[in-house]
mmCIF file of N, CA and C in Angstrom:
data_model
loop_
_atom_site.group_PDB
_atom_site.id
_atom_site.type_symbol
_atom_site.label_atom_id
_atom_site.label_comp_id
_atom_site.label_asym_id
_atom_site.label_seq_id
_atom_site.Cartn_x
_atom_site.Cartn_y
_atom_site.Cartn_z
ATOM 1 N N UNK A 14 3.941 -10.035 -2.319
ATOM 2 C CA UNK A 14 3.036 -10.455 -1.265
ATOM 3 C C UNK A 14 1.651 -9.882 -1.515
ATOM 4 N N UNK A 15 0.600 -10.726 -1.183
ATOM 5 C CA UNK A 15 -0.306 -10.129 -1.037
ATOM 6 C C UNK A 15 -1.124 -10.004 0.239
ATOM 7 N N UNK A 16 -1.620 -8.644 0.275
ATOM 8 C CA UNK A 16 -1.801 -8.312 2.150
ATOM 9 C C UNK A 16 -3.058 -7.985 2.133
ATOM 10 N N UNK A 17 -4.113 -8.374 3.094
ATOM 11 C CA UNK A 17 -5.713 -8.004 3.581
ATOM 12 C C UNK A 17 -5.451 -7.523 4.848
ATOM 13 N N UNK A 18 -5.692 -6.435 5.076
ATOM 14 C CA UNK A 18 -5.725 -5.654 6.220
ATOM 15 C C UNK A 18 -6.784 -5.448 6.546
ATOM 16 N N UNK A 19 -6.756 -5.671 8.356
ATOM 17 C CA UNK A 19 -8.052 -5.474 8.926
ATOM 18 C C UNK A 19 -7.721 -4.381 10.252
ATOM 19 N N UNK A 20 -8.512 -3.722 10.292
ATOM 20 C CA UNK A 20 -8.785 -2.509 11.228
ATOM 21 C C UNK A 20 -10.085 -2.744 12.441
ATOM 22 N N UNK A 21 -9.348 -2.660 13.617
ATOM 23 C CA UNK A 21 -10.050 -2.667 14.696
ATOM 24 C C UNK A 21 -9.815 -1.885 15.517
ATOM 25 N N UNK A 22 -10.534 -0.760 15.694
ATOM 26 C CA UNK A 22 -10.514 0.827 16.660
ATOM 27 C C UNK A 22 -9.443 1.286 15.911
ATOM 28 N N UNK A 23 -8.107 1.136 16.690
ATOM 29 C CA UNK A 23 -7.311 2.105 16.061
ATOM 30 C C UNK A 23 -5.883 1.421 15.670
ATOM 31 N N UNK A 24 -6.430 0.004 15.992
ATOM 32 C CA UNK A 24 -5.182 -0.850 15.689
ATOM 33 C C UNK A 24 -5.578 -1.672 14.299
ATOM 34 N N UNK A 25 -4.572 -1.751 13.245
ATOM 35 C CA UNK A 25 -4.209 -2.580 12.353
ATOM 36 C C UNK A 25 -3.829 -3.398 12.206
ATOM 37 N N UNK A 26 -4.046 -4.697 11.600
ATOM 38 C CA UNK A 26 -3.708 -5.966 11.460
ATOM 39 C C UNK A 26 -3.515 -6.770 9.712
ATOM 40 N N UNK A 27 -2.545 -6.960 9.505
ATOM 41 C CA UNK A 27 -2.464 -7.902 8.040
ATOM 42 C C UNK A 27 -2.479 -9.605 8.259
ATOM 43 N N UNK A 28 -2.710 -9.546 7.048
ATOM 44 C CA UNK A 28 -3.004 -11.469 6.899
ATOM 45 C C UNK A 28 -1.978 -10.913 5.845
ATOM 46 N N UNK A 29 -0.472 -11.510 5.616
ATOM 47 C CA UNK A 29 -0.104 -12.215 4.130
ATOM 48 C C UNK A 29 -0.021 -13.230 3.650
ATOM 49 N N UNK A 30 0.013 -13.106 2.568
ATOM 50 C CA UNK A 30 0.378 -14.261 1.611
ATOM 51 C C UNK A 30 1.366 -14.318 0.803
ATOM 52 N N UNK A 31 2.390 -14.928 1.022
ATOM 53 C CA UNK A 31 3.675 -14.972 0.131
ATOM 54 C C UNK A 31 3.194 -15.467 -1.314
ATOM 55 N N UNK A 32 3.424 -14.981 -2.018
ATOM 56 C CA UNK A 32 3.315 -15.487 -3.561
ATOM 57 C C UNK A 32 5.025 -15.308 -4.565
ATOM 58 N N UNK A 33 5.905 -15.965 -3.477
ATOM 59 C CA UNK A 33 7.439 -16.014 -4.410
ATOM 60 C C UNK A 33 7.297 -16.464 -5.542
ATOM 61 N N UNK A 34 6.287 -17.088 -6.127
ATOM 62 C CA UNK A 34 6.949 -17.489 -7.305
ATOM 63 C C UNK A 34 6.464 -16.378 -8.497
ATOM 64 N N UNK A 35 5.786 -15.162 -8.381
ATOM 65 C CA UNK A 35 5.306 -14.249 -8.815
ATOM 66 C C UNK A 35 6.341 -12.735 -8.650
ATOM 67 N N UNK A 36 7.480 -13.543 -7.828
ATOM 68 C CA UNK A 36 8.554 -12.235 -7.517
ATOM 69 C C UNK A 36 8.637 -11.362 -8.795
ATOM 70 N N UNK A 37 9.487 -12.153 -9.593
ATOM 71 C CA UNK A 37 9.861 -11.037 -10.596
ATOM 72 C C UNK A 37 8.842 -10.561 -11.688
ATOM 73 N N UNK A 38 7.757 -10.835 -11.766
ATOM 74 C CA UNK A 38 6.739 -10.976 -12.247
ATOM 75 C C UNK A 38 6.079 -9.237 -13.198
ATOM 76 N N UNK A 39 6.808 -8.635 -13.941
ATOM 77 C CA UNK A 39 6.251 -7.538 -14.689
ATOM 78 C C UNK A 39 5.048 -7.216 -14.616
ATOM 79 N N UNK A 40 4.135 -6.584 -13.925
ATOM 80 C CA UNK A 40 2.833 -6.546 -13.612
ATOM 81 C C UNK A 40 2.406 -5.251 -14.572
ATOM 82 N N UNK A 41 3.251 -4.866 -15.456
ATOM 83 C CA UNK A 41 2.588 -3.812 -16.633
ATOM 84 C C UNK A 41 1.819 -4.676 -17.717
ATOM 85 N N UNK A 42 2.465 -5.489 -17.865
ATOM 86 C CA UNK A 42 1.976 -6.402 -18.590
ATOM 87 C C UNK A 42 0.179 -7.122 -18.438
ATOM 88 N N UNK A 43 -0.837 -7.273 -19.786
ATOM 89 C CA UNK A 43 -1.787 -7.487 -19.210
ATOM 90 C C UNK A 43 -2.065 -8.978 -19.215
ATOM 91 N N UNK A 44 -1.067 -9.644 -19.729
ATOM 92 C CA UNK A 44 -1.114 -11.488 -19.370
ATOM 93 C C UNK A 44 -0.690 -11.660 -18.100
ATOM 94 N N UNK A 45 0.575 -11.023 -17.564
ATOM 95 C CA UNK A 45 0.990 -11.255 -16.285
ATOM 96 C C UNK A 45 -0.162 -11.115 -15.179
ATOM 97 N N UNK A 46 -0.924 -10.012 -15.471
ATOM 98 C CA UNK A 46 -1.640 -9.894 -14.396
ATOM 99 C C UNK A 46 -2.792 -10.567 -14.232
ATOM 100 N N UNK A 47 -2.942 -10.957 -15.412
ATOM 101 C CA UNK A 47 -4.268 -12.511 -15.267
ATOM 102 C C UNK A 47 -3.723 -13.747 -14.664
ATOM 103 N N UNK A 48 -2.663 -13.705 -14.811
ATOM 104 C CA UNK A 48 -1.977 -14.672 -14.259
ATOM 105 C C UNK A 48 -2.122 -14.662 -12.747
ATOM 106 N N UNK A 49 -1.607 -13.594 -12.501
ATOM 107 C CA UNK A 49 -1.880 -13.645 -11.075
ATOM 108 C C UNK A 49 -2.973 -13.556 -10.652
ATOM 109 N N UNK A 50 -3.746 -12.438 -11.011
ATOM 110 C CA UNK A 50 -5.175 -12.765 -10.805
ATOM 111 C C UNK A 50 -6.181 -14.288 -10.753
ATOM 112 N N UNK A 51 -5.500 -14.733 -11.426
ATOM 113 C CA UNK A 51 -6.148 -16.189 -11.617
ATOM 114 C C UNK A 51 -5.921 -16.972 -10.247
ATOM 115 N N UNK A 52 -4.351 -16.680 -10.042
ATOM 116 C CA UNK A 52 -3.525 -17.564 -9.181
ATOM 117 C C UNK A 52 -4.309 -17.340 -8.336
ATOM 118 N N UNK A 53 -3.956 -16.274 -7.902
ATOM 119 C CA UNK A 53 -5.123 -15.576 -6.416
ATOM 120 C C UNK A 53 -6.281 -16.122 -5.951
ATOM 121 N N UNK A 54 -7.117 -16.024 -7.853
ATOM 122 C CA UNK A 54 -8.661 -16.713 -7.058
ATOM 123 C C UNK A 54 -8.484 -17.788 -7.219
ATOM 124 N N UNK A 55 -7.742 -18.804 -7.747
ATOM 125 C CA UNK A 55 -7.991 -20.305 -7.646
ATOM 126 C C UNK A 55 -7.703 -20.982 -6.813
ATOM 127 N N UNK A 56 -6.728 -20.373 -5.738
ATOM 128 C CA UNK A 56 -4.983 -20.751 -4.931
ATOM 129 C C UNK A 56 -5.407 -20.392 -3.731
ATOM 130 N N UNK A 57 -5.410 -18.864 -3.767
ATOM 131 C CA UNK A 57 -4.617 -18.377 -2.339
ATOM 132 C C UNK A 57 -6.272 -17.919 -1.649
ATOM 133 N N UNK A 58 -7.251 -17.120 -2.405
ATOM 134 C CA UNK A 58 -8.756 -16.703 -1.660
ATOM 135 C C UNK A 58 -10.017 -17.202 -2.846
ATOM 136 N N UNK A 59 -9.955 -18.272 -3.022
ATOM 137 C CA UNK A 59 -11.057 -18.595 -4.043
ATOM 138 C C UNK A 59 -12.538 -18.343 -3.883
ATOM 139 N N UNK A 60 -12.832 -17.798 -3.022
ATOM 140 C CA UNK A 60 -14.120 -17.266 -2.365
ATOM 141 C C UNK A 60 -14.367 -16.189 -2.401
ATOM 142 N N UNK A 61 -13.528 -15.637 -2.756
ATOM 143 C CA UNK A 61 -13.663 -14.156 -2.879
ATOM 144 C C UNK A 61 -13.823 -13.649 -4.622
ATOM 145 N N UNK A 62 -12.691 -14.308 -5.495
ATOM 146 C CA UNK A 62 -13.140 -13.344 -6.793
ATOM 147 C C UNK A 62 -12.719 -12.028 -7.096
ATOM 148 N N UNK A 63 -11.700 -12.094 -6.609
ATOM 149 C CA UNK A 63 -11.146 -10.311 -6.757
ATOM 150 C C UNK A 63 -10.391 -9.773 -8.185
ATOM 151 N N UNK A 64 -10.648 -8.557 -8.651
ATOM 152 C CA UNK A 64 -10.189 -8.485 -9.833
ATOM 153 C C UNK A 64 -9.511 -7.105 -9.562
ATOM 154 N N UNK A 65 -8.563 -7.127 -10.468
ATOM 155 C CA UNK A 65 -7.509 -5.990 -10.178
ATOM 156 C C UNK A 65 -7.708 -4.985 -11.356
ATOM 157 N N UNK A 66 -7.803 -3.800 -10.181
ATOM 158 C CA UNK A 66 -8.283 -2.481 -10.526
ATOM 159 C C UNK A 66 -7.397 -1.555 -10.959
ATOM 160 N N UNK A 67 -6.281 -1.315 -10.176
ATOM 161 C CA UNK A 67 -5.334 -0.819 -10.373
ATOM 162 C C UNK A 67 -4.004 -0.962 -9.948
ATOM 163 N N UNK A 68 -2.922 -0.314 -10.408
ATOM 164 C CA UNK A 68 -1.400 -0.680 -10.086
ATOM 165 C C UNK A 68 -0.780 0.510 -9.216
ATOM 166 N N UNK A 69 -0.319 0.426 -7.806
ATOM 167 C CA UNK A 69 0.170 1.321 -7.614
ATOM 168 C C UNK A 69 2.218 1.062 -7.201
ATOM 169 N N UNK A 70 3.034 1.903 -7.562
ATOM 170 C CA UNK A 70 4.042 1.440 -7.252
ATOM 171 C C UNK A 70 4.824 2.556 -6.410
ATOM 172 N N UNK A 71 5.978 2.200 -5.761
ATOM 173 C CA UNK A 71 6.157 3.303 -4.547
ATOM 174 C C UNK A 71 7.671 2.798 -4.325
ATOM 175 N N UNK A 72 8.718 3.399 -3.991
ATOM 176 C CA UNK A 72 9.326 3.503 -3.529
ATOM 177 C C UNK A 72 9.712 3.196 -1.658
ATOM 178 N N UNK A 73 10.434 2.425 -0.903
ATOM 179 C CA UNK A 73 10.283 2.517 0.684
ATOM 180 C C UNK A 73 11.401 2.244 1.465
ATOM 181 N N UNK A 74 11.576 3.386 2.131
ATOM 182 C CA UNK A 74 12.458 3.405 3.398
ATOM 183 C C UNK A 74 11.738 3.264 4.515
ATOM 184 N N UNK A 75 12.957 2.013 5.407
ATOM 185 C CA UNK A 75 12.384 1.806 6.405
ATOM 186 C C UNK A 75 13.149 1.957 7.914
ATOM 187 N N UNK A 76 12.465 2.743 8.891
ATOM 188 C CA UNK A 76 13.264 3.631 9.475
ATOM 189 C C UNK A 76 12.986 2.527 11.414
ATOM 190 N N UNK A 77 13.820 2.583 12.171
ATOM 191 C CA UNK A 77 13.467 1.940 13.469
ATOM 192 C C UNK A 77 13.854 3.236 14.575
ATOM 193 N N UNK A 78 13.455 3.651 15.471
ATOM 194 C CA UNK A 78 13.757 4.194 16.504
ATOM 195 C C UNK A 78 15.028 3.863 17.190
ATOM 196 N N UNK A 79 16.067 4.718 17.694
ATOM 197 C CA UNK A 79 17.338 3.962 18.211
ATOM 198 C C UNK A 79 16.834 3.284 19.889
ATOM 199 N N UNK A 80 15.748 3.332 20.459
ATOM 200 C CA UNK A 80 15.547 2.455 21.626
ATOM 201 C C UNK A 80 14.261 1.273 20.756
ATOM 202 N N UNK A 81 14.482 0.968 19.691
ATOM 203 C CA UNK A 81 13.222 0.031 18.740
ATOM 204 C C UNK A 81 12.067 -0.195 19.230
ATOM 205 N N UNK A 82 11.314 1.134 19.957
ATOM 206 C CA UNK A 82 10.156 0.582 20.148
ATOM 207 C C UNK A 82 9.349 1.229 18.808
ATOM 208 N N UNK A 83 9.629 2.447 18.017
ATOM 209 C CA UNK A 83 8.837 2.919 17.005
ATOM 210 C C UNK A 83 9.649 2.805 15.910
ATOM 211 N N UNK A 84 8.913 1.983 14.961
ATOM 212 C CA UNK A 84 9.215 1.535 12.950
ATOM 213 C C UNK A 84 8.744 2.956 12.704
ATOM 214 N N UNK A 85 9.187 2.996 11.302
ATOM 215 C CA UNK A 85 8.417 4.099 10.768
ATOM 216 C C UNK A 85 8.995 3.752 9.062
ATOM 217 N N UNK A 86 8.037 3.429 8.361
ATOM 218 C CA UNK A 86 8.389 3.504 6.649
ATOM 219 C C UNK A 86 7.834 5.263 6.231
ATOM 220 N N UNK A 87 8.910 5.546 4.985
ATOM 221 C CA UNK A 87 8.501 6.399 4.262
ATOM 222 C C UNK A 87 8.841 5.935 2.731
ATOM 223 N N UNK A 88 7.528 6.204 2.310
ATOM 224 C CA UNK A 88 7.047 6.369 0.797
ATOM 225 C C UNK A 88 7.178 7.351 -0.265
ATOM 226 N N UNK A 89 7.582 6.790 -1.323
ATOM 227 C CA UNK A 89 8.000 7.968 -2.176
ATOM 228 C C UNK A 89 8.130 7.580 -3.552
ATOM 229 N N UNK A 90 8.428 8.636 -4.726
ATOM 230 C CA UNK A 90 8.756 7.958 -6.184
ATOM 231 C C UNK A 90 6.900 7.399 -6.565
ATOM 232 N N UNK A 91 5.875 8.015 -5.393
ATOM 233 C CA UNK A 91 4.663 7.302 -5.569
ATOM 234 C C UNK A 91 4.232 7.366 -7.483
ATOM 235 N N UNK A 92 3.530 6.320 -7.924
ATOM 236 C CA UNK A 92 3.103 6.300 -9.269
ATOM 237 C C UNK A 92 1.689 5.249 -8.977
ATOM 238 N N UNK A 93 1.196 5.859 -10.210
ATOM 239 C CA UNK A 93 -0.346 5.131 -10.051
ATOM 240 C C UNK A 93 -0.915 4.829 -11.783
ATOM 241 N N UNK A 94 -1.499 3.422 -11.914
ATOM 242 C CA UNK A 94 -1.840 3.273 -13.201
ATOM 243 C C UNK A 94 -3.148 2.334 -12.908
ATOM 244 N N UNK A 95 -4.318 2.887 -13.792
ATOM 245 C CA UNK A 95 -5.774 2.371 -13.616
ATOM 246 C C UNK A 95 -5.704 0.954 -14.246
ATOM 247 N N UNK A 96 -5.382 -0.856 -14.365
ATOM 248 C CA UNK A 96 -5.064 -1.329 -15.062
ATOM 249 C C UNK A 96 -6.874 -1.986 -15.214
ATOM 250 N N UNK A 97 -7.956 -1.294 -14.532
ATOM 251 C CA UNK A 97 -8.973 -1.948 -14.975
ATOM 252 C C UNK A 97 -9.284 -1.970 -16.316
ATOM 253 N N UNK A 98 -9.119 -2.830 -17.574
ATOM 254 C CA UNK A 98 -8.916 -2.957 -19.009
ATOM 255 C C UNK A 98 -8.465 -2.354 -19.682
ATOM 256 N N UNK A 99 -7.387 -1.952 -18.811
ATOM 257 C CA UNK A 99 -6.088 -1.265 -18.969
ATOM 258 C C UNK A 99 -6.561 -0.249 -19.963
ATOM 259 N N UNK A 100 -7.388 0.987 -19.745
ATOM 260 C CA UNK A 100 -7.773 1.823 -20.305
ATOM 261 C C UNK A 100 -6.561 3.116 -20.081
ATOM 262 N N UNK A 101 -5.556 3.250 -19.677
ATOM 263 C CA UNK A 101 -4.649 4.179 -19.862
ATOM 264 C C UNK A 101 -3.793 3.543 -19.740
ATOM 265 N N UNK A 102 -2.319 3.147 -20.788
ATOM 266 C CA UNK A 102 -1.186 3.020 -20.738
ATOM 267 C C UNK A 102 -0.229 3.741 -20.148
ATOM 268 N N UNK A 103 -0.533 4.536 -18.776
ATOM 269 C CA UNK A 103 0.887 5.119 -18.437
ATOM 270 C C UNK A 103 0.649 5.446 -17.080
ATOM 271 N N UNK A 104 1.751 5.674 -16.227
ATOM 272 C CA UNK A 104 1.679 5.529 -14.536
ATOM 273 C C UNK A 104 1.236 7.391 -14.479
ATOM 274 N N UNK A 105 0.153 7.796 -13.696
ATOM 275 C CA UNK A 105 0.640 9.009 -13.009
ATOM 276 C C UNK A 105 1.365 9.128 -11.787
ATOM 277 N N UNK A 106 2.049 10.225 -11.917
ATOM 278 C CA UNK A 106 3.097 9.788 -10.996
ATOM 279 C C UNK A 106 2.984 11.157 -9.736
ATOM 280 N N UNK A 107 2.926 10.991 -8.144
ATOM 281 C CA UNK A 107 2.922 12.043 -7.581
ATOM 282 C C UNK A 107 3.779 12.370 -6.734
ATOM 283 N N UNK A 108 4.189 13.702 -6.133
ATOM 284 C CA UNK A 108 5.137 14.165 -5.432
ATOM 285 C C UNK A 108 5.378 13.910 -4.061
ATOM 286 N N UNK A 109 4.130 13.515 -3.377
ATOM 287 C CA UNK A 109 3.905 13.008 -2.195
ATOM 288 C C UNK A 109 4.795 11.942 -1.636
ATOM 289 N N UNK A 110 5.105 12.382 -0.254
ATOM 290 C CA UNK A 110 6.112 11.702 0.415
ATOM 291 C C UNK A 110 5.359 11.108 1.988
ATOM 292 N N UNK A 111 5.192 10.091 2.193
ATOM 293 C CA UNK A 111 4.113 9.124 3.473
ATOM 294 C C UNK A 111 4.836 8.331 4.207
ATOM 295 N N UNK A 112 4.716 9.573 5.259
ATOM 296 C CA UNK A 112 5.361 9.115 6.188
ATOM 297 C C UNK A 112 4.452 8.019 7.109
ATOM 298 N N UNK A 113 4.447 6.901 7.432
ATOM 299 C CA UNK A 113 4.022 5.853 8.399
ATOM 300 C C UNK A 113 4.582 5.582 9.459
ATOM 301 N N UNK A 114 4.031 5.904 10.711
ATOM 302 C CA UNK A 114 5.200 5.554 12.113
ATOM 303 C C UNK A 114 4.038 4.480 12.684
ATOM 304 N N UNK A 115 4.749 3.229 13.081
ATOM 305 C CA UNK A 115 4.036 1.916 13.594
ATOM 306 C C UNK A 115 4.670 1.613 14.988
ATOM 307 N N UNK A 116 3.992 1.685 16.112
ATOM 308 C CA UNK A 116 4.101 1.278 17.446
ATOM 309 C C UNK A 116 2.995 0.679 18.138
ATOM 310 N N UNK A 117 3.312 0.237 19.209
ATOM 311 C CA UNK A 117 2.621 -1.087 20.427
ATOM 312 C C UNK A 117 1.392 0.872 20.598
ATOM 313 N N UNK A 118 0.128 0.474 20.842
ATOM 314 C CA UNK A 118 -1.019 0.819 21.386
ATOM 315 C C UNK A 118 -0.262 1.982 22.466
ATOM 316 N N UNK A 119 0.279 0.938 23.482
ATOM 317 C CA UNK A 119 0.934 1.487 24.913
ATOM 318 C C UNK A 119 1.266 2.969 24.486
ATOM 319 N N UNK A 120 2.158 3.279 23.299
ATOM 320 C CA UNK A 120 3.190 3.992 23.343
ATOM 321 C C UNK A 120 2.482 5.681 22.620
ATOM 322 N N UNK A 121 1.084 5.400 22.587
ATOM 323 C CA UNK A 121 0.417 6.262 21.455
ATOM 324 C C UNK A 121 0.574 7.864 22.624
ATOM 325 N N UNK A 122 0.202 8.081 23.578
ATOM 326 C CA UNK A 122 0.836 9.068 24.119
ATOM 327 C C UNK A 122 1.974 9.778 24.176
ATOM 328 N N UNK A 123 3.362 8.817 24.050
ATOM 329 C CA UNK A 123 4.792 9.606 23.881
ATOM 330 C C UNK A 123 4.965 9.379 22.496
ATOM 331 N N UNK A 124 3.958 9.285 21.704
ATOM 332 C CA UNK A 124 4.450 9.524 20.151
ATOM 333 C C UNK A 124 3.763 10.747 19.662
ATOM 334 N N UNK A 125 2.487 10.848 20.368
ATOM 335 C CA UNK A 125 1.700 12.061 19.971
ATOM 336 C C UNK A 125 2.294 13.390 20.471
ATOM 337 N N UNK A 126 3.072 12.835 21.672
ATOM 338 C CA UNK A 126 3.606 14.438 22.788
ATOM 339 C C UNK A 126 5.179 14.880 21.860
ATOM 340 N N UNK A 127 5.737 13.898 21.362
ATOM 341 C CA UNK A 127 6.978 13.814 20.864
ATOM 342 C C UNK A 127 6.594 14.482 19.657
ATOM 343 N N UNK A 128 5.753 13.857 18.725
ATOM 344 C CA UNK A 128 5.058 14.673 17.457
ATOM 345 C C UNK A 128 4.641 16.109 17.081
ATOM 346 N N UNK A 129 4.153 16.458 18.630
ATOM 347 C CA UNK A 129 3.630 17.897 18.916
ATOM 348 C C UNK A 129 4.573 18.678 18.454
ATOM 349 N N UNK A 130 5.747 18.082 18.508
ATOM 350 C CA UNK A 130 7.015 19.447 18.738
ATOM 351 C C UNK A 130 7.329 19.598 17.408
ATOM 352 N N UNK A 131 7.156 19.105 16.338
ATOM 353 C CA UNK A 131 7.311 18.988 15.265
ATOM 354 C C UNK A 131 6.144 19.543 13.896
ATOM 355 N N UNK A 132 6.844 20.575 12.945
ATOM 356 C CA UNK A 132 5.599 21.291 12.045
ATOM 357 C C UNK A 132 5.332 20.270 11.411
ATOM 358 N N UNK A 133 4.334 19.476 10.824
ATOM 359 C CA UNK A 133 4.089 18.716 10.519
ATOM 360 C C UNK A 133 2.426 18.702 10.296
ATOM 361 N N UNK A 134 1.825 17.927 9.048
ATOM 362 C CA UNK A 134 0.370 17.785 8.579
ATOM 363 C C UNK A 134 0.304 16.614 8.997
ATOM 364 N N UNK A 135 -0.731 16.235 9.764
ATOM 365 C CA UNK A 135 -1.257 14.555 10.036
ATOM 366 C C UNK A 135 -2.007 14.426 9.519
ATOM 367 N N UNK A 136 -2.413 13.263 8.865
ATOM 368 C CA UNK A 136 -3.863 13.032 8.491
ATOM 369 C C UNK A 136 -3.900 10.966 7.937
ATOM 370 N N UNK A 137 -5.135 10.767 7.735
ATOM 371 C CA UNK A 137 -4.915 9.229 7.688
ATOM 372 C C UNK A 137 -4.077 9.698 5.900
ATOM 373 N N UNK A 138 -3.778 7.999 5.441
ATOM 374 C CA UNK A 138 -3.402 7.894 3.749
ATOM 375 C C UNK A 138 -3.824 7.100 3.398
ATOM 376 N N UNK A 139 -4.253 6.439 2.451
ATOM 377 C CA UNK A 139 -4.264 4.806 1.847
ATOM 378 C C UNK A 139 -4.058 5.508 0.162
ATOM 379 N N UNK A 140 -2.739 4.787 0.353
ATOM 380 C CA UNK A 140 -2.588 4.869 -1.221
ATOM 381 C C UNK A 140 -3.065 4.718 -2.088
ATOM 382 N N UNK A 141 -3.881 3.528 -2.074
ATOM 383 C CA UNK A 141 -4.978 3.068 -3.050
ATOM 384 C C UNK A 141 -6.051 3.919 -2.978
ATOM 385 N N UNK A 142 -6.577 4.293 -1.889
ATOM 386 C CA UNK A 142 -7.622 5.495 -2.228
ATOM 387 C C UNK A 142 -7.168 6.599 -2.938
ATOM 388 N N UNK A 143 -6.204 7.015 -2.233
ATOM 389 C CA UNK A 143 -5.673 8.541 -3.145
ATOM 390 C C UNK A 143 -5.447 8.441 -4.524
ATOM 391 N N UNK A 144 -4.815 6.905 -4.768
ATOM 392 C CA UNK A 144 -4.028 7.159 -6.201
ATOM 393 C C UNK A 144 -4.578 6.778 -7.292
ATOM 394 N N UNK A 145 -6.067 5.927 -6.602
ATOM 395 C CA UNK A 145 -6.785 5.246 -8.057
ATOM 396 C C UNK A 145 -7.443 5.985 -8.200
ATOM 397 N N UNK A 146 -8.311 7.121 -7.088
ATOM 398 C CA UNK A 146 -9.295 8.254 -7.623
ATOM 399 C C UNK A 146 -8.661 9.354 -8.265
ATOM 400 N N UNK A 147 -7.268 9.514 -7.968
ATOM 401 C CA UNK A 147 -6.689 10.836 -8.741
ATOM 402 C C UNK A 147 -6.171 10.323 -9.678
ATOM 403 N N UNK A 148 -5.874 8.989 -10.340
ATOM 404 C CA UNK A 148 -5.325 8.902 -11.737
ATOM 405 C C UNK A 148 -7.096 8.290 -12.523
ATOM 406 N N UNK A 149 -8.104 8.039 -11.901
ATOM 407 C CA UNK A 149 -8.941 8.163 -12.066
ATOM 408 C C UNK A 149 -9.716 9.376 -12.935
ATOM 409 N N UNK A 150 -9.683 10.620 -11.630
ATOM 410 C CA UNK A 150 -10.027 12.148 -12.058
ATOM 411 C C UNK A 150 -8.732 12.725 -13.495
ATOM 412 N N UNK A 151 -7.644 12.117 -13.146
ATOM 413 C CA UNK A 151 -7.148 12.620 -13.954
ATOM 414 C C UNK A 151 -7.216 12.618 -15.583
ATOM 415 N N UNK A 152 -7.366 10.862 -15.557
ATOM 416 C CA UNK A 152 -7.563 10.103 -16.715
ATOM 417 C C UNK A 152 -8.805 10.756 -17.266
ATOM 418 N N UNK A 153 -9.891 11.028 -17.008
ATOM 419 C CA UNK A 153 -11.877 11.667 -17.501
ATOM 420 C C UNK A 153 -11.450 12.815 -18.038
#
């Protein structure tokens, strides 16, 4: 799939795009990914022109609350590879484990009071930020 996420105050929103026929699709590879790349701008956002920078791949469990009002995925097995002209052949790979808990607006009070009780680091993530500047820094 491919996903554009949009952010408004403090709520998140995706647009996807199914691209099944790209399922099994080896994306180490640097024909495959012109491929898709192509697909993308000719097909699915031709106005845009987007070119792919990097590969990140992840591992995901996905967790529901037993009364289902709070999802929560966790991330893991994270790996990161710069494929802009594919100037490093190999994934860095990090230890980091991301936790994501997703609920209705309403509920942001008994998740924060519930959270309190728990040792725990908060902070925002975006994988793609973290993982293309540190296999970035790493790669120089």
């Amino acid at each position: 799939n491919l996903e554009i996420k949009y952010k408004k105050n403090f709520e998140s929103y995706k647009k996807i795009f199914f691209l099944q026929k790209f399922k099994n699709l080896d994306l180490t590879n640097r024909n495959n990914i012109k491929l898709l790349s192509n697909y993308i701008n000719n097909s699915v956002l031709p106005n845009l022109n987007l070119k792919p920078i990097s590969l990140i791949q992840y591992k995901r469990l996905y967790l529901i609350s037993s009364n289902n009002l709070i999802r929560a995925t966790l991330d893991y097995n994270i790996k990161s590879k710069k494929i802009i002209n594919f100037i490093n052949p190999f994934f860095f790979n990090y230890s980091d484990v991301i936790l994501e808990l997703k609920y209705d607006i309403n509920l942001d009070n008994y998740v924060r009071t519930n959270l309190n009780q728990m040792n725990t680091r908060y902070s925002k993530s975006s994988k793609y930020i973290n993982y293309t500047l540190l296999s970035s820094n790493n790669f120089s």
